[in-house]
Amino acid sequence: MYSIYGAAGSGSVAVEATLELIGAPYQVLVEAPTWEGEHQRNKVAAVNPMRQLPVLITPDGEVITESAAILLWLTEQHPEAALAPLPGTATRAQFLRWMSFIPASIYSMYWVRDEPARLAGDDTDLYPQLLLRTADRIAQCWQIMASQLAPAQFLLGEQLTVLDLYVAVASRWTPGRNRFYSVAPLMADVVKRVDALPQLQNFWARRFPFVPGWED
Ligand SMILES: N[C@@H](CCC(=O)N[C@@H](CS)C(=O)NCC(=O)O)C(=O)O
């Protein structure tokens, strides 16, 4: 079985949702909301020197970090789930493009946001600016992504892929879904469709619940 180092509401939720759709057995071996501090990050240190989630341990015991790499690797291991366009097909290039864009341009911003002191040091006066500007940058990146896509049922057409799951999860982080809807209206219907997937309703309730005000 697969084992995950993860946390409710974190990037591991995209990996867990993928395993739910694949139907492969998995366990969340270590629950570690790493953004809460050193104690939580240290729970991950043994498997990821970056002390970040998600981490996947394969049934063979191999350790994989980096959310996009994990998601892509899972689609290769479980082609029957058809959660990625196949190499050589029309949407493959854009699939890889946006699977790389999310961790490079969006996910990386949270390293700063979670602890502004990492860049601003003790100069607490800088923190509000840093939080504001990283939120704006994330929103801008969603807007740019939306401007380059022509979604149908899902982001790349009629096929649900791990890109849809990845975006549905990451778009719930700051600056939040309502802002995402306003900057990326063409992607809004898609993420709402992913939120509503019947096969994931129990899963979302457990790992990233739609609590009152969740879109704010
Ligand atoms: N490049 C990594 C980023 C992972 C990441 O930033 N994870 C967050 C949790 S959602 C984390 O562990 N943050 C703690 C930290 O960066 O110190 C990936 O794509 O998996």
CSV table of C-alpha atoms and ligand atoms in Angstrom, one decimal:
chain,number,residue,atom,x,y,z
A,1,MET,CA,0.0,0.0,0.0
A,2,TYR,CA,1.0,3.6,-0.5
A,3,SER,CA,1.9,5.7,2.5
A,4,ILE,CA,1.6,9.5,2.7
A,5,TYR,CA,3.0,12.2,4.8
A,6,GLY,CA,0.3,14.8,4.6
A,7,ALA,CA,-2.1,17.1,6.3
A,8,ALA,CA,-5.8,18.0,5.9
A,9,GLY,CA,-6.1,21.0,3.6
A,10,SER,CA,-2.5,20.7,2.3
A,11,GLY,CA,-1.0,19.8,-1.0
A,12,SER,CA,-1.2,16.1,0.1
A,13,VAL,CA,-4.9,16.3,-0.4
A,14,ALA,CA,-4.4,16.4,-4.2
A,15,VAL,CA,-2.3,13.3,-3.9
A,16,GLU,CA,-4.8,11.6,-1.7
A,17,ALA,CA,-7.7,12.5,-4.0
A,18,THR,CA,-5.8,11.0,-6.9
A,19,LEU,CA,-5.4,7.8,-5.0
A,20,GLU,CA,-9.1,7.8,-4.1
A,21,LEU,CA,-10.0,8.0,-7.8
A,22,ILE,CA,-7.4,5.4,-8.7
A,23,GLY,CA,-8.8,3.2,-6.0
A,24,ALA,CA,-5.4,2.2,-4.7
A,25,PRO,CA,-5.0,1.4,-1.0
A,26,TYR,CA,-3.2,4.1,0.9
A,27,GLN,CA,-2.7,5.4,4.4
A,28,VAL,CA,-1.8,8.8,5.8
A,29,LEU,CA,1.1,7.5,7.8
A,30,VAL,CA,2.1,10.9,9.3
A,31,GLU,CA,-0.3,13.9,9.7
A,32,ALA,CA,1.9,17.0,9.9
A,33,PRO,CA,0.6,20.5,9.2
A,34,THR,CA,4.1,21.7,8.5
A,35,TRP,CA,3.0,25.4,8.3
A,36,GLU,CA,2.3,25.3,12.1
A,37,GLY,CA,6.0,25.2,13.1
A,38,GLU,CA,9.2,23.4,13.7
A,39,HIS,CA,7.7,20.5,15.6
A,40,GLN,CA,5.4,19.6,12.7
A,41,ARG,CA,8.1,20.1,10.1
A,42,ASN,CA,10.4,17.8,12.0
A,43,LYS,CA,7.9,15.0,11.6
A,44,VAL,CA,8.7,15.0,7.9
A,45,ALA,CA,12.5,15.6,8.1
A,46,ALA,CA,13.4,11.9,8.0
A,47,VAL,CA,11.8,11.4,4.6
A,48,ASN,CA,12.1,14.9,3.1
A,49,PRO,CA,15.1,17.2,4.0
A,50,MET,CA,13.0,20.1,2.8
A,51,ARG,CA,10.6,19.2,5.6
A,52,GLN,CA,7.6,19.8,3.3
A,53,LEU,CA,4.5,17.9,2.4
A,54,PRO,CA,3.4,15.9,0.4
A,55,VAL,CA,5.7,12.8,0.6
A,56,LEU,CA,4.6,9.6,-1.0
A,57,ILE,CA,6.2,6.2,0.0
A,58,THR,CA,5.5,3.7,-2.7
A,59,PRO,CA,4.7,0.1,-2.0
A,60,ASP,CA,8.4,-0.7,-2.9
A,61,GLY,CA,9.5,1.7,-0.2
A,62,GLU,CA,10.7,4.5,-2.6
A,63,VAL,CA,10.3,8.0,-1.3
A,64,ILE,CA,8.9,10.6,-3.7
A,65,THR,CA,8.6,14.3,-2.8
A,66,GLU,CA,7.3,17.3,-4.9
A,67,SER,CA,3.6,17.3,-5.5
A,68,ALA,CA,3.7,17.5,-9.3
A,69,ALA,CA,6.2,14.6,-9.6
A,70,ILE,CA,4.1,12.5,-7.3
A,71,LEU,CA,0.9,13.2,-9.3
A,72,LEU,CA,2.6,12.5,-12.6
A,73,TRP,CA,4.2,9.3,-11.3
A,74,LEU,CA,0.8,8.0,-10.0
A,75,THR,CA,-0.8,8.6,-13.4
A,76,GLU,CA,2.0,6.5,-15.0
A,77,GLN,CA,1.6,3.7,-12.5
A,78,HIS,CA,-2.1,3.5,-12.9
A,79,PRO,CA,-2.8,4.2,-16.6
A,80,GLU,CA,-6.2,2.5,-16.2
A,81,ALA,CA,-7.4,5.4,-14.2
A,82,ALA,CA,-6.8,7.7,-17.2
A,83,LEU,CA,-5.9,10.7,-15.1
A,84,ALA,CA,-3.5,12.2,-17.6
A,85,PRO,CA,-3.4,12.7,-21.3
A,86,LEU,CA,-1.1,10.1,-22.8
A,87,PRO,CA,2.4,11.1,-24.2
A,88,GLY,CA,1.9,12.1,-27.8
A,89,THR,CA,-1.7,13.1,-27.5
A,90,ALA,CA,-3.0,16.6,-28.2
A,91,THR,CA,-3.2,18.0,-24.7
A,92,ARG,CA,0.0,16.4,-23.3
A,93,ALA,CA,2.2,19.5,-23.7
A,94,GLN,CA,-0.2,21.9,-22.0
A,95,PHE,CA,-0.8,19.3,-19.3
A,96,LEU,CA,2.9,19.2,-18.5
A,97,ARG,CA,3.1,23.0,-18.8
A,98,TRP,CA,0.5,23.7,-16.2
A,99,MET,CA,1.5,20.8,-13.9
A,100,SER,CA,4.9,22.5,-13.7
A,101,PHE,CA,3.5,26.1,-13.5
A,102,ILE,CA,1.6,25.4,-10.3
A,103,PRO,CA,4.5,24.4,-8.0
A,104,ALA,CA,7.0,26.8,-9.7
A,105,SER,CA,4.9,29.9,-9.7
A,106,ILE,CA,2.1,29.4,-7.1
A,107,TYR,CA,2.9,26.8,-4.5
A,108,SER,CA,6.4,28.3,-3.9
A,109,MET,CA,4.8,31.5,-2.7
A,110,TYR,CA,3.5,29.8,0.4
A,111,TRP,CA,7.0,29.2,1.7
A,112,VAL,CA,7.2,32.9,2.2
A,113,ARG,CA,3.6,33.5,3.2
A,114,ASP,CA,3.7,30.9,6.0
A,115,GLU,CA,6.6,32.6,7.7
A,116,PRO,CA,7.4,36.0,6.3
A,117,ALA,CA,10.5,36.2,8.5
A,118,ARG,CA,12.1,33.8,6.1
A,119,LEU,CA,12.6,36.7,3.7
A,120,ALA,CA,11.9,39.8,5.8
A,121,GLY,CA,13.8,38.7,8.9
A,122,ASP,CA,12.9,40.6,12.0
A,123,ASP,CA,11.5,43.5,10.1
A,124,THR,CA,7.9,42.9,11.0
A,125,ASP,CA,6.8,46.1,9.3
A,126,LEU,CA,7.5,44.4,6.0
A,127,TYR,CA,5.2,41.4,6.7
A,128,PRO,CA,1.9,43.0,5.7
A,129,GLN,CA,3.4,44.1,2.3
A,130,LEU,CA,4.9,40.7,1.8
A,131,LEU,CA,1.5,39.0,2.5
A,132,LEU,CA,-0.3,41.4,0.2
A,133,ARG,CA,2.1,41.1,-2.7
A,134,THR,CA,2.4,37.3,-2.6
A,135,ALA,CA,-1.4,37.1,-2.5
A,136,ASP,CA,-1.6,39.4,-5.5
A,137,ARG,CA,1.1,37.4,-7.3
A,138,ILE,CA,-0.8,34.1,-6.7
A,139,ALA,CA,-4.0,35.7,-8.1
A,140,GLN,CA,-2.1,37.0,-11.1
A,141,CYS,CA,-0.7,33.6,-11.8
A,142,TRP,CA,-4.2,32.1,-11.7
A,143,GLN,CA,-5.4,34.8,-14.1
A,144,ILE,CA,-2.5,34.1,-16.5
A,145,MET,CA,-3.2,30.4,-16.4
A,146,ALA,CA,-6.9,31.0,-17.1
A,147,SER,CA,-6.0,33.3,-20.0
A,148,GLN,CA,-4.1,30.4,-21.7
A,149,LEU,CA,-6.7,27.7,-21.3
A,150,ALA,CA,-10.0,27.0,-23.0
A,151,PRO,CA,-11.7,24.6,-20.5
A,152,ALA,CA,-14.6,22.3,-21.3
A,153,GLN,CA,-15.9,20.0,-18.6
A,154,PHE,CA,-12.3,20.0,-17.2
A,155,LEU,CA,-9.3,22.2,-17.7
A,156,LEU,CA,-7.9,20.4,-20.7
A,157,GLY,CA,-11.1,19.2,-22.3
A,158,GLU,CA,-13.5,16.4,-21.4
A,159,GLN,CA,-11.0,14.2,-19.5
A,160,LEU,CA,-10.6,14.7,-15.8
A,161,THR,CA,-6.8,14.8,-15.0
A,162,VAL,CA,-4.7,15.3,-12.0
A,163,LEU,CA,-4.3,18.9,-13.1
A,164,ASP,CA,-7.9,19.4,-12.2
A,165,LEU,CA,-7.4,17.9,-8.8
A,166,TYR,CA,-4.3,19.9,-8.2
A,167,VAL,CA,-6.0,23.2,-9.2
A,168,ALA,CA,-9.1,22.4,-7.2
A,169,VAL,CA,-7.0,22.0,-4.0
A,170,ALA,CA,-4.5,24.8,-4.6
A,171,SER,CA,-7.2,27.3,-5.5
A,172,ARG,CA,-8.6,27.0,-2.0
A,173,TRP,CA,-5.5,28.4,-0.4
A,174,THR,CA,-5.0,32.1,0.1
A,175,PRO,CA,-6.2,34.4,-1.5
A,176,GLY,CA,-9.1,32.0,-1.6
A,177,ARG,CA,-11.7,30.7,-3.9
A,178,ASN,CA,-13.7,33.8,-4.3
A,179,ARG,CA,-10.8,35.7,-5.6
A,180,PHE,CA,-9.9,32.7,-7.8
A,181,TYR,CA,-13.4,32.8,-9.3
A,182,SER,CA,-13.1,36.5,-10.1
A,183,VAL,CA,-9.6,36.3,-11.7
A,184,ALA,CA,-10.1,33.0,-13.4
A,185,PRO,CA,-13.8,32.8,-14.2
A,186,LEU,CA,-13.2,30.2,-16.9
A,187,MET,CA,-11.6,27.9,-14.4
A,188,ALA,CA,-14.3,28.4,-11.8
A,189,ASP,CA,-16.8,26.0,-13.3
A,190,VAL,CA,-14.2,23.3,-13.5
A,191,VAL,CA,-13.1,23.5,-9.9
A,192,LYS,CA,-16.7,23.6,-8.8
A,193,ARG,CA,-17.2,20.4,-10.9
A,194,VAL,CA,-14.2,18.8,-9.2
A,195,ASP,CA,-15.6,19.8,-5.7
A,196,ALA,CA,-18.9,18.1,-6.7
A,197,LEU,CA,-17.4,14.8,-7.9
A,198,PRO,CA,-19.7,12.2,-6.3
A,199,GLN,CA,-16.7,9.8,-5.8
A,200,LEU,CA,-14.9,12.4,-3.7
A,201,GLN,CA,-17.7,13.7,-1.4
A,202,ASN,CA,-16.8,11.7,1.6
A,203,PHE,CA,-13.1,12.3,1.0
A,204,TRP,CA,-13.5,16.1,0.8
A,205,ALA,CA,-15.5,16.1,4.0
A,206,ARG,CA,-12.7,14.3,5.7
A,207,ARG,CA,-9.6,16.0,4.3
A,208,PHE,CA,-10.7,19.5,3.1
A,209,PRO,CA,-14.3,20.1,4.3
A,210,PHE,CA,-16.5,22.8,2.8
A,211,VAL,CA,-17.1,24.6,6.1
A,212,PRO,CA,-19.3,27.7,6.2
A,213,GLY,CA,-17.4,30.6,4.5
A,214,TRP,CA,-14.8,28.3,3.0
A,215,GLU,CA,-14.7,30.3,-0.3
A,216,ASP,CA,-13.8,33.6,1.4
B,1,LIG,N1,7.6,22.1,-4.0
B,1,LIG,C1,6.8,21.4,-3.0
B,1,LIG,C2,6.2,22.4,-2.1
B,1,LIG,C3,5.5,21.7,-0.9
B,1,LIG,C4,5.1,22.7,0.2
B,1,LIG,O1,5.3,23.9,0.2
B,1,LIG,N2,4.3,22.1,1.1
B,1,LIG,C5,3.9,22.8,2.3
B,1,LIG,C6,2.6,22.3,2.8
B,1,LIG,S1,1.2,22.4,1.7
B,1,LIG,C7,4.9,22.7,3.4
B,1,LIG,O2,5.2,21.6,3.7
B,1,LIG,N3,5.3,23.8,3.9
B,1,LIG,C8,6.3,23.9,5.0
B,1,LIG,C9,7.5,24.6,4.6
B,1,LIG,O3,7.7,25.0,3.4
B,1,LIG,O4,8.3,24.9,5.5
B,1,LIG,C10,5.8,20.5,-3.7
B,1,LIG,O5,5.3,20.9,-4.8
B,1,LIG,O6,5.4,19.5,-3.1
